[in-house]
């Protein structure tokens, strides 16, 4: 049999478009495994009776709870993309039906195998095998059917060009912004609350005596052996998990954009069954004499009390001047002093701005004497690196 | 091939309340559970069959009281009839905040073994005697190619955030190991698993990837514009309280119209009302109305109902306490 090199897989374009849309999202529900599942199901002859049936199946396969309310990818977007691709499918189906008398493929059929699977044998006729001479066959007119626009978004910035009626979306203007200090990409902060909570929870220690009393079987058996009779259970206090975080949040002006991130982190630390053995303190740009215990900075504790207290894992959340994009000598000096005073503790610095924004700002200097991380997203390991740093046995000294 | 889930047609078994025996002595039923009729919409029926087709758990979300948990029972009843419990074809695993994934698989009775050893019972020698299988393991073992057991994992979001991740392997491989005995149990045929969640906690992507997801949204603004919710509620009421018979009781339409009106008003301001009225609350409320109408309740209550039934919309709705669960809704929704 001759090799068919022009095989096109059904709904492949739709799948790729959906994958691309989901690429920058914190949660992922569409993966190659699910696409293979779709192929498998189509190969068995299911979901081929009507367009609605196939659309429903795809939505059940790919639509996840986190898509609800998502601006980039949601049920409607998914439906549109699949529908656009199903349009090609439908055209081919109709053509085939004209050519052949076999009416096993109905574009608006009354059979519903999802409801009546027990009564219907899977169709395995050649025409129903979408991956062999399927709907999106190369060279067929369907290739010209426009697919939805590319998934990358570009900003419309040139008003003059816009007035002249030029097609702005044909050019990628985002490159103009690459070196600009004011570029602020919202999608960068794709770290989800779940990921923050999980990361924080992974920094937990088993501490004896923090749990509830449980029967100590070994001690009970020993006791029975020693006495020769059983009179009472022996108890021990169970170990329980305790998280040990001290969060130092910068609430300065440039950090306003990240209050949401800070609030999510606070919630992640405070809620749940894991015992929180830490504190949250607030400061503005630089912590000097006091650390505030409320975001509104109404209550405070002396800085020395924290600096000289029991050893802690401290996570400082601040942009370190990266948002302003300039050097501030005073800020650098005081930050160095602050880190120096906290040197007995293990310190990590979470800078919510991307690493490339640290260049030519105070943050790049501060990153030289403290371990500074960017948040990344659920699939990068930046938050994981912070946990790894805290879990390492070494105290993190000032690195310069 | 496993038979599909077909939902319900008029006159099918289960369109009126059914007693499901849990224990039988000869032909006599010793104990039983009441199974209320359940009417899934077409999309939900299809979602069940999609999950069945690709052999994955079905994750059901929706507001509290919309009938998520009843679905699993109805699937089991649809497949195995009133013997679903006696034939060990339905299992339930209600999740709590302290639940651990292992509890679904098995529990080892350490105390029992110690006690047996103390009493010089020969059973103590074999640790396998002290393994107590959990609902997930039982459902795994009770499933065959053509007869899957149905397992309801109810309110998975109540558990710790790691709970769903701890179940991944068991759900995927349908296998687990009992560490105390070293035995690995496996079954090539998976049970049909229905998982419900009230979305109080996020579930991991890895877990969601393995599920077919369906959201029950019976009273969205769009749906309330149609006649479908009214007809659906009418069907449930007649099935539950009128033994499935046609009935022209004016209280039915009056109650349904009032509920739809409340729901529409609440949909417009979900944040302030916090808890919108749902199907289960409506059914509770209707049950009170019905009992009062039949003079089963105290006379004072029945008088309230009569006033409301004869009124054109100015009288306070009776027994709003059964319907509304927040102070704002109780105070705002006095009249239709």
Coordinates of C-alpha atoms in Angstrom, one line a residue, chain A:
Chain A
X1 CA 0.0 0.0 0.0
X2 CA 1.4 3.4 -0.9
X3 CA 2.2 5.7 2.0
X4 CA -0.1 8.6 2.4
X5 CA 2.0 11.5 3.4
X6 CA -0.8 14.0 3.3
X7 CA -2.8 12.7 6.3
X8 CA -4.4 15.5 8.3
X9 CA -5.7 14.7 11.7
X10 CA -9.3 15.7 12.5
X11 CA -9.7 18.9 14.5
X12 CA -5.9 19.2 14.7
X13 CA -6.0 22.9 14.0
X14 CA -8.6 23.4 16.6
X15 CA -6.5 21.5 19.1
X16 CA -3.4 23.5 18.3
X17 CA -5.2 26.8 18.5
X18 CA -6.6 25.8 21.9
X19 CA -3.2 24.7 23.1
X20 CA -1.7 28.0 22.0
X21 CA -4.5 29.9 23.8
X22 CA -3.8 28.0 26.9
X23 CA 0.0 28.3 26.7
X24 CA 0.2 31.4 28.9
X25 CA -2.5 30.4 31.3
X26 CA -1.7 29.3 34.8
X27 CA -3.9 26.2 34.5
X28 CA -3.7 23.7 31.6
X29 CA -6.4 21.3 30.6
X30 CA -5.7 20.6 27.0
X31 CA -2.9 18.2 26.4
X32 CA -1.8 15.8 23.6
X33 CA -3.1 12.9 25.6
X34 CA -6.6 14.3 25.4
X35 CA -6.3 14.8 21.7
X36 CA -5.2 11.2 21.2
X37 CA -8.3 10.3 23.2
X38 CA -10.4 12.3 20.8
X39 CA -8.8 10.5 17.8
X40 CA -9.4 7.2 19.5
X41 CA -13.1 7.9 20.1
X42 CA -13.6 9.1 16.5
X43 CA -11.8 6.1 15.2
X44 CA -14.3 4.0 17.1
X45 CA -17.1 5.8 15.3
X46 CA -18.5 7.8 18.1
X47 CA -19.3 11.5 18.2
X48 CA -19.6 11.4 14.4
X49 CA -23.4 11.5 14.0
X50 CA -23.8 15.2 14.3
X51 CA -21.9 18.3 14.5
X52 CA -23.4 19.1 17.9
X53 CA -22.4 15.7 19.2
X54 CA -18.8 16.2 18.2
X55 CA -18.8 19.7 19.6
X56 CA -20.3 18.4 22.9
X57 CA -17.7 15.7 23.1
X58 CA -14.8 18.1 22.5
X59 CA -16.1 20.4 25.2
X60 CA -16.4 17.6 27.7
X61 CA -12.9 16.5 26.9
X62 CA -11.2 19.9 27.0
X63 CA -13.4 22.2 29.1
X64 CA -12.2 22.3 32.7
X65 CA -13.6 24.3 35.8
X66 CA -10.8 26.8 35.6
X67 CA -11.9 27.9 32.1
X68 CA -15.0 29.3 33.6
X69 CA -14.7 33.1 33.6
X70 CA -11.3 33.0 31.9
X71 CA -11.0 35.8 29.4
X72 CA -8.6 34.1 27.1
X73 CA -10.1 30.7 26.9
X74 CA -13.6 29.8 27.9
X75 CA -16.6 27.8 26.7
X76 CA -17.6 30.3 24.1
X77 CA -14.0 30.7 22.7
X78 CA -13.7 26.9 22.6
X79 CA -17.0 26.6 20.9
X80 CA -16.1 29.2 18.3
X81 CA -12.7 27.6 17.5
X82 CA -14.1 24.1 17.3
X83 CA -17.1 25.3 15.3
X84 CA -14.8 27.0 12.8
X85 CA -12.9 23.8 12.3
X86 CA -16.1 21.8 12.2
X87 CA -17.3 23.9 9.3
X88 CA -14.6 22.3 7.2
X89 CA -15.7 18.9 8.5
X90 CA -19.3 19.5 7.6
X91 CA -18.5 20.6 4.1
X92 CA -16.5 17.5 3.4
X93 CA -19.1 15.3 5.0
X94 CA -21.8 16.8 2.7
X95 CA -19.5 16.4 -0.4
X96 CA -18.9 12.8 0.5
X97 CA -22.5 12.2 1.0
X98 CA -23.2 13.5 -2.5
X99 CA -20.6 11.2 -3.9
X100 CA -21.5 8.1 -2.0
X101 CA -24.8 6.6 -1.1
X102 CA -23.6 5.6 2.3
X103 CA -25.5 7.8 4.7
X104 CA -23.7 6.6 7.8
X105 CA -22.3 10.1 8.4
X106 CA -25.1 12.5 9.1
X107 CA -24.3 16.2 9.6
X108 CA -27.5 16.7 11.5
X109 CA -28.4 13.1 12.2
X110 CA -31.1 12.0 14.6
X111 CA -29.0 9.2 16.0
X112 CA -27.3 10.0 19.3
X113 CA -24.8 7.4 20.2
X114 CA -23.9 9.2 23.4
X115 CA -27.4 8.5 24.6
X116 CA -28.0 5.2 22.9
X117 CA -24.6 3.6 22.7
X118 CA -25.9 0.2 23.6
X119 CA -28.0 0.0 20.5
X120 CA -25.5 1.2 17.9
X121 CA -22.5 -0.6 16.6
X122 CA -19.5 1.6 16.0
X123 CA -19.2 2.7 12.4
X124 CA -15.9 1.8 10.9
X125 CA -16.4 2.4 7.2
X126 CA -13.6 4.0 5.3
X127 CA -15.3 7.3 5.2
X128 CA -15.7 7.5 8.9
X129 CA -12.0 7.1 9.5
X130 CA -11.1 10.7 9.9
X131 CA -7.4 10.2 10.1
X132 CA -7.1 8.4 6.8
X133 CA -9.0 10.6 4.3
X134 CA -10.4 12.9 6.8
X135 CA -12.3 16.1 6.6
X136 CA -9.3 18.5 6.5
X137 CA -7.8 16.8 3.5
X138 CA -4.9 18.7 1.9
X139 CA -5.6 20.4 -1.3
X140 CA -9.3 20.4 -0.7
X141 CA -11.2 23.7 -0.8
X142 CA -11.5 23.6 2.9
X143 CA -7.9 24.6 3.3
X144 CA -8.9 28.1 2.3
X145 CA -11.4 28.4 5.0
X146 CA -10.1 31.1 7.3
X147 CA -9.1 30.0 10.7
X148 CA -9.4 32.3 13.7
X149 CA -6.8 35.0 14.0
X150 CA -3.4 34.1 15.5
X151 CA -3.7 33.7 19.3
X152 CA -1.0 36.2 20.1
X153 CA -2.4 39.6 20.9
X154 CA -0.7 42.8 19.8
X155 CA -1.3 46.3 21.2
X156 CA -2.7 49.0 18.9
X157 CA -0.4 51.8 19.7
X158 CA 0.0 53.9 16.5
X159 CA -2.9 56.1 16.4
X160 CA -1.8 57.8 13.1
X161 CA -1.6 54.4 11.4
X162 CA -4.9 53.5 12.8
X163 CA -6.5 56.6 11.4
X164 CA -5.0 55.9 8.0
X165 CA -6.9 52.7 8.1
X166 CA -3.9 50.4 8.0
X167 CA -4.3 46.9 9.1
X168 CA -2.6 47.2 12.4
X169 CA -3.1 43.6 13.5
X170 CA -0.9 42.4 10.7
X171 CA 2.2 43.7 12.4
X172 CA 3.6 42.7 15.7
X173 CA 4.0 45.9 17.5
X174 CA 5.0 44.2 20.7
X175 CA 8.6 44.2 19.6
X176 CA 8.7 48.0 19.9
X177 CA 8.1 47.6 23.6
X178 CA 10.8 45.1 24.4
X179 CA 13.3 47.6 25.8
X180 CA 10.8 50.1 27.2
X181 CA 10.8 50.5 31.0
X182 CA 7.0 51.0 31.1
X183 CA 6.1 47.7 29.5
X184 CA 4.0 45.9 32.1
X185 CA 2.8 42.5 31.0
X186 CA -0.1 41.4 33.1
X187 CA 0.1 37.8 31.8
X188 CA 3.5 37.5 33.5
X189 CA 1.9 37.0 36.8
X190 CA 0.3 33.8 35.9
X191 CA 1.1 32.1 39.2
X192 CA -2.2 30.7 40.5
X193 CA -3.3 30.8 44.1
X194 CA -3.3 27.0 44.2
X195 CA 0.4 27.0 43.2
X196 CA 1.3 29.6 45.8
X197 CA -0.5 27.5 48.5
X198 CA 1.1 24.3 47.4
X199 CA 4.5 25.9 47.4
X200 CA 4.1 27.3 50.8
X201 CA 2.7 24.0 52.1
X202 CA 5.7 22.2 50.8
X203 CA 7.8 24.3 53.2
X204 CA 6.4 22.5 56.2
X205 CA 8.1 20.7 59.0
X206 CA 6.9 17.9 61.2
X207 CA 7.1 19.2 64.7
X208 CA 6.6 16.8 67.6
X209 CA 3.9 17.6 70.1
X210 CA 1.9 19.9 67.8
X211 CA -0.6 17.2 66.8
X212 CA -3.3 15.4 68.8
X213 CA -2.5 12.6 71.2
X214 CA -2.6 9.2 69.6
X215 CA -2.2 5.7 70.8
X216 CA 1.4 4.7 70.8
X217 CA 1.2 1.0 69.8
X218 CA 4.8 0.2 70.3
X219 CA 4.8 1.7 73.8
X220 CA 1.5 0.0 74.6
X221 CA 2.9 -3.4 73.6
X222 CA 6.1 -2.8 75.6
X223 CA 4.0 -1.8 78.6
X224 CA 1.9 -5.0 78.3
X225 CA 5.1 -7.0 78.0
X226 CA 6.6 -5.4 81.1
X227 CA 3.6 -5.7 83.2
X228 CA 2.3 -9.0 81.9
X229 CA -1.2 -7.6 81.5
X230 CA -3.0 -4.8 79.8
X231 CA -4.4 -2.0 81.9
X232 CA -4.2 1.1 79.8
X233 CA -3.2 2.6 76.4
X234 CA 0.1 4.5 76.1
X235 CA -0.3 7.7 74.3
X236 CA 2.2 9.9 72.4
X237 CA 1.7 13.3 70.9
X238 CA 1.5 13.1 67.2
X239 CA 3.7 15.1 65.0
X240 CA 2.0 17.6 62.9
X241 CA 3.0 19.8 60.0
X242 CA 3.9 23.4 60.7
X243 CA 4.8 25.9 58.1
X244 CA 7.4 28.4 59.0
X245 CA 7.3 31.4 56.9
X246 CA 7.9 35.0 57.7
X247 CA 6.7 37.2 54.9
X248 CA 8.0 40.7 54.6
X249 CA 5.8 42.6 52.2
X250 CA 6.9 45.9 50.6
X251 CA 3.7 48.0 50.4
X252 CA 5.5 50.9 48.7
X253 CA 4.0 52.8 45.8
X254 CA 5.4 50.7 43.0
X255 CA 4.1 47.6 44.7
X256 CA 0.5 48.6 44.5
X257 CA 0.1 46.5 41.4
X258 CA 1.2 43.4 43.4
X259 CA -1.1 43.8 46.4
X260 CA -3.3 41.1 44.9
X261 CA -0.3 38.7 44.8
X262 CA 0.6 39.6 48.4
X263 CA -3.0 39.1 49.5
X264 CA -3.1 35.7 47.8
X265 CA 0.1 34.7 49.5
X266 CA -1.2 35.9 52.9
X267 CA -4.4 33.9 52.4
X268 CA -2.3 30.8 51.4
X269 CA -0.2 31.1 54.5
X270 CA -3.1 31.7 56.9
X271 CA -5.8 29.3 55.7
X272 CA -6.0 25.5 55.6
X273 CA -5.3 23.0 58.2
X274 CA -1.5 23.5 58.2
X275 CA -0.4 25.3 61.3
X276 CA 1.2 28.6 60.6
X277 CA 4.1 29.3 62.7
X278 CA 5.1 32.5 61.0
X279 CA 4.4 36.2 60.8
X280 CA 3.6 38.7 58.1
X281 CA 5.2 42.1 58.3
X282 CA 4.9 45.1 56.1
X283 CA 7.3 47.9 55.2
X284 CA 7.6 50.6 52.7
X285 CA 10.5 50.4 50.3
X286 CA 13.0 49.8 53.1
X287 CA 12.5 48.4 56.6
X288 CA 14.4 50.5 59.1
X289 CA 13.3 50.8 62.7
X290 CA 10.0 49.1 62.6
X291 CA 8.1 46.4 60.8
X292 CA 4.4 46.9 60.5
X293 CA 2.0 44.1 61.3
X294 CA -0.9 45.5 59.3
X295 CA -0.9 46.4 55.6
X296 CA -2.2 49.9 56.6
X297 CA 0.9 50.2 58.8
X298 CA -1.0 51.0 62.0
X299 CA 0.7 48.5 64.3
X300 CA 4.4 47.8 64.4
X301 CA 7.1 45.8 66.1
X302 CA 10.7 46.9 66.5
X303 CA 12.8 45.7 63.6
X304 CA 15.5 44.5 66.0
X305 CA 13.0 42.2 67.7
X306 CA 12.6 40.3 64.5
X307 CA 16.2 40.5 63.5
X308 CA 17.5 39.2 66.8
X309 CA 14.6 36.7 67.4
X310 CA 14.6 33.0 66.7
X311 CA 15.9 31.9 63.4
X312 CA 13.3 32.1 60.6
X313 CA 12.8 31.6 56.9
X314 CA 12.2 35.1 55.7
X315 CA 10.7 35.8 52.3
X316 CA 10.9 39.4 51.3
X317 CA 8.4 40.4 48.6
X318 CA 9.5 43.6 46.9
X319 CA 10.4 44.9 43.5
X320 CA 13.6 46.4 44.9
X321 CA 13.1 49.5 42.8
X322 CA 12.8 47.5 39.5
X323 CA 9.5 49.1 38.7
X324 CA 11.0 52.6 38.7
X325 CA 13.9 51.3 36.5
X326 CA 16.6 53.4 38.1
X327 CA 19.4 53.2 40.7
X328 CA 18.7 54.6 44.1
X329 CA 21.8 54.6 46.1
X330 CA 20.0 55.3 49.4
X331 CA 17.7 52.4 48.8
X332 CA 20.5 50.1 48.0
X333 CA 22.5 51.0 51.1
X334 CA 19.6 50.7 53.4
X335 CA 18.5 47.4 51.9
X336 CA 22.0 46.1 52.3
X337 CA 21.9 47.2 56.0
X338 CA 18.5 45.5 56.4
X339 CA 19.7 42.2 54.9
X340 CA 22.9 42.4 57.0
X341 CA 20.8 42.8 60.2
X342 CA 18.7 39.8 59.2
X343 CA 21.8 37.7 58.3
X344 CA 21.2 35.0 60.9
X345 CA 18.0 34.1 59.2
X346 CA 17.5 32.3 55.9
X347 CA 16.4 35.0 53.4
X348 CA 14.9 34.8 49.9
X349 CA 13.7 37.8 47.9
X350 CA 10.7 37.4 45.6
X351 CA 10.7 40.1 43.0
X352 CA 7.3 40.2 41.2
X353 CA 8.9 41.8 38.2
X354 CA 10.5 39.7 35.5
X355 CA 14.3 39.3 35.7
X356 CA 15.0 41.3 32.6
X357 CA 13.4 44.3 34.3
X358 CA 15.9 44.2 37.2
X359 CA 18.7 45.4 34.8
X360 CA 19.8 49.0 35.3
X361 CA 17.8 49.3 38.5
X362 CA 18.5 49.0 42.2
X363 CA 17.1 45.5 42.1
X364 CA 20.1 44.3 40.0
X365 CA 22.5 45.4 42.8
X366 CA 20.3 44.0 45.6
X367 CA 20.1 40.7 43.7
X368 CA 23.9 40.6 44.1
X369 CA 23.7 40.2 47.9
X370 CA 20.6 38.3 48.4
X371 CA 18.9 35.3 46.6
X372 CA 16.4 37.1 44.4
X373 CA 13.7 35.1 42.5
X374 CA 11.0 36.0 40.0
X375 CA 7.6 34.3 40.6
X376 CA 7.4 32.6 37.2
X377 CA 4.4 30.5 36.7
X378 CA 3.0 27.1 37.6
X379 CA 5.3 25.4 35.2
X380 CA 8.5 27.2 36.0
X381 CA 10.4 26.3 39.1
X382 CA 11.1 29.8 40.5
X383 CA 8.8 29.4 43.6
X384 CA 10.1 25.9 43.9
X385 CA 13.6 27.3 44.1
X386 CA 12.7 29.4 47.0
X387 CA 11.4 26.4 48.9
X388 CA 14.6 24.5 48.0
X389 CA 16.6 27.4 49.3
X390 CA 14.7 27.4 52.6
X391 CA 14.9 23.7 52.9
X392 CA 18.7 23.6 52.4
X393 CA 20.6 23.1 55.6
X394 CA 22.9 26.1 55.0
X395 CA 22.0 29.4 56.4
X396 CA 21.9 31.9 53.5
X397 CA 24.4 34.5 54.3
X398 CA 24.6 37.8 52.6
X399 CA 26.3 36.8 49.4
X400 CA 28.6 39.8 49.1

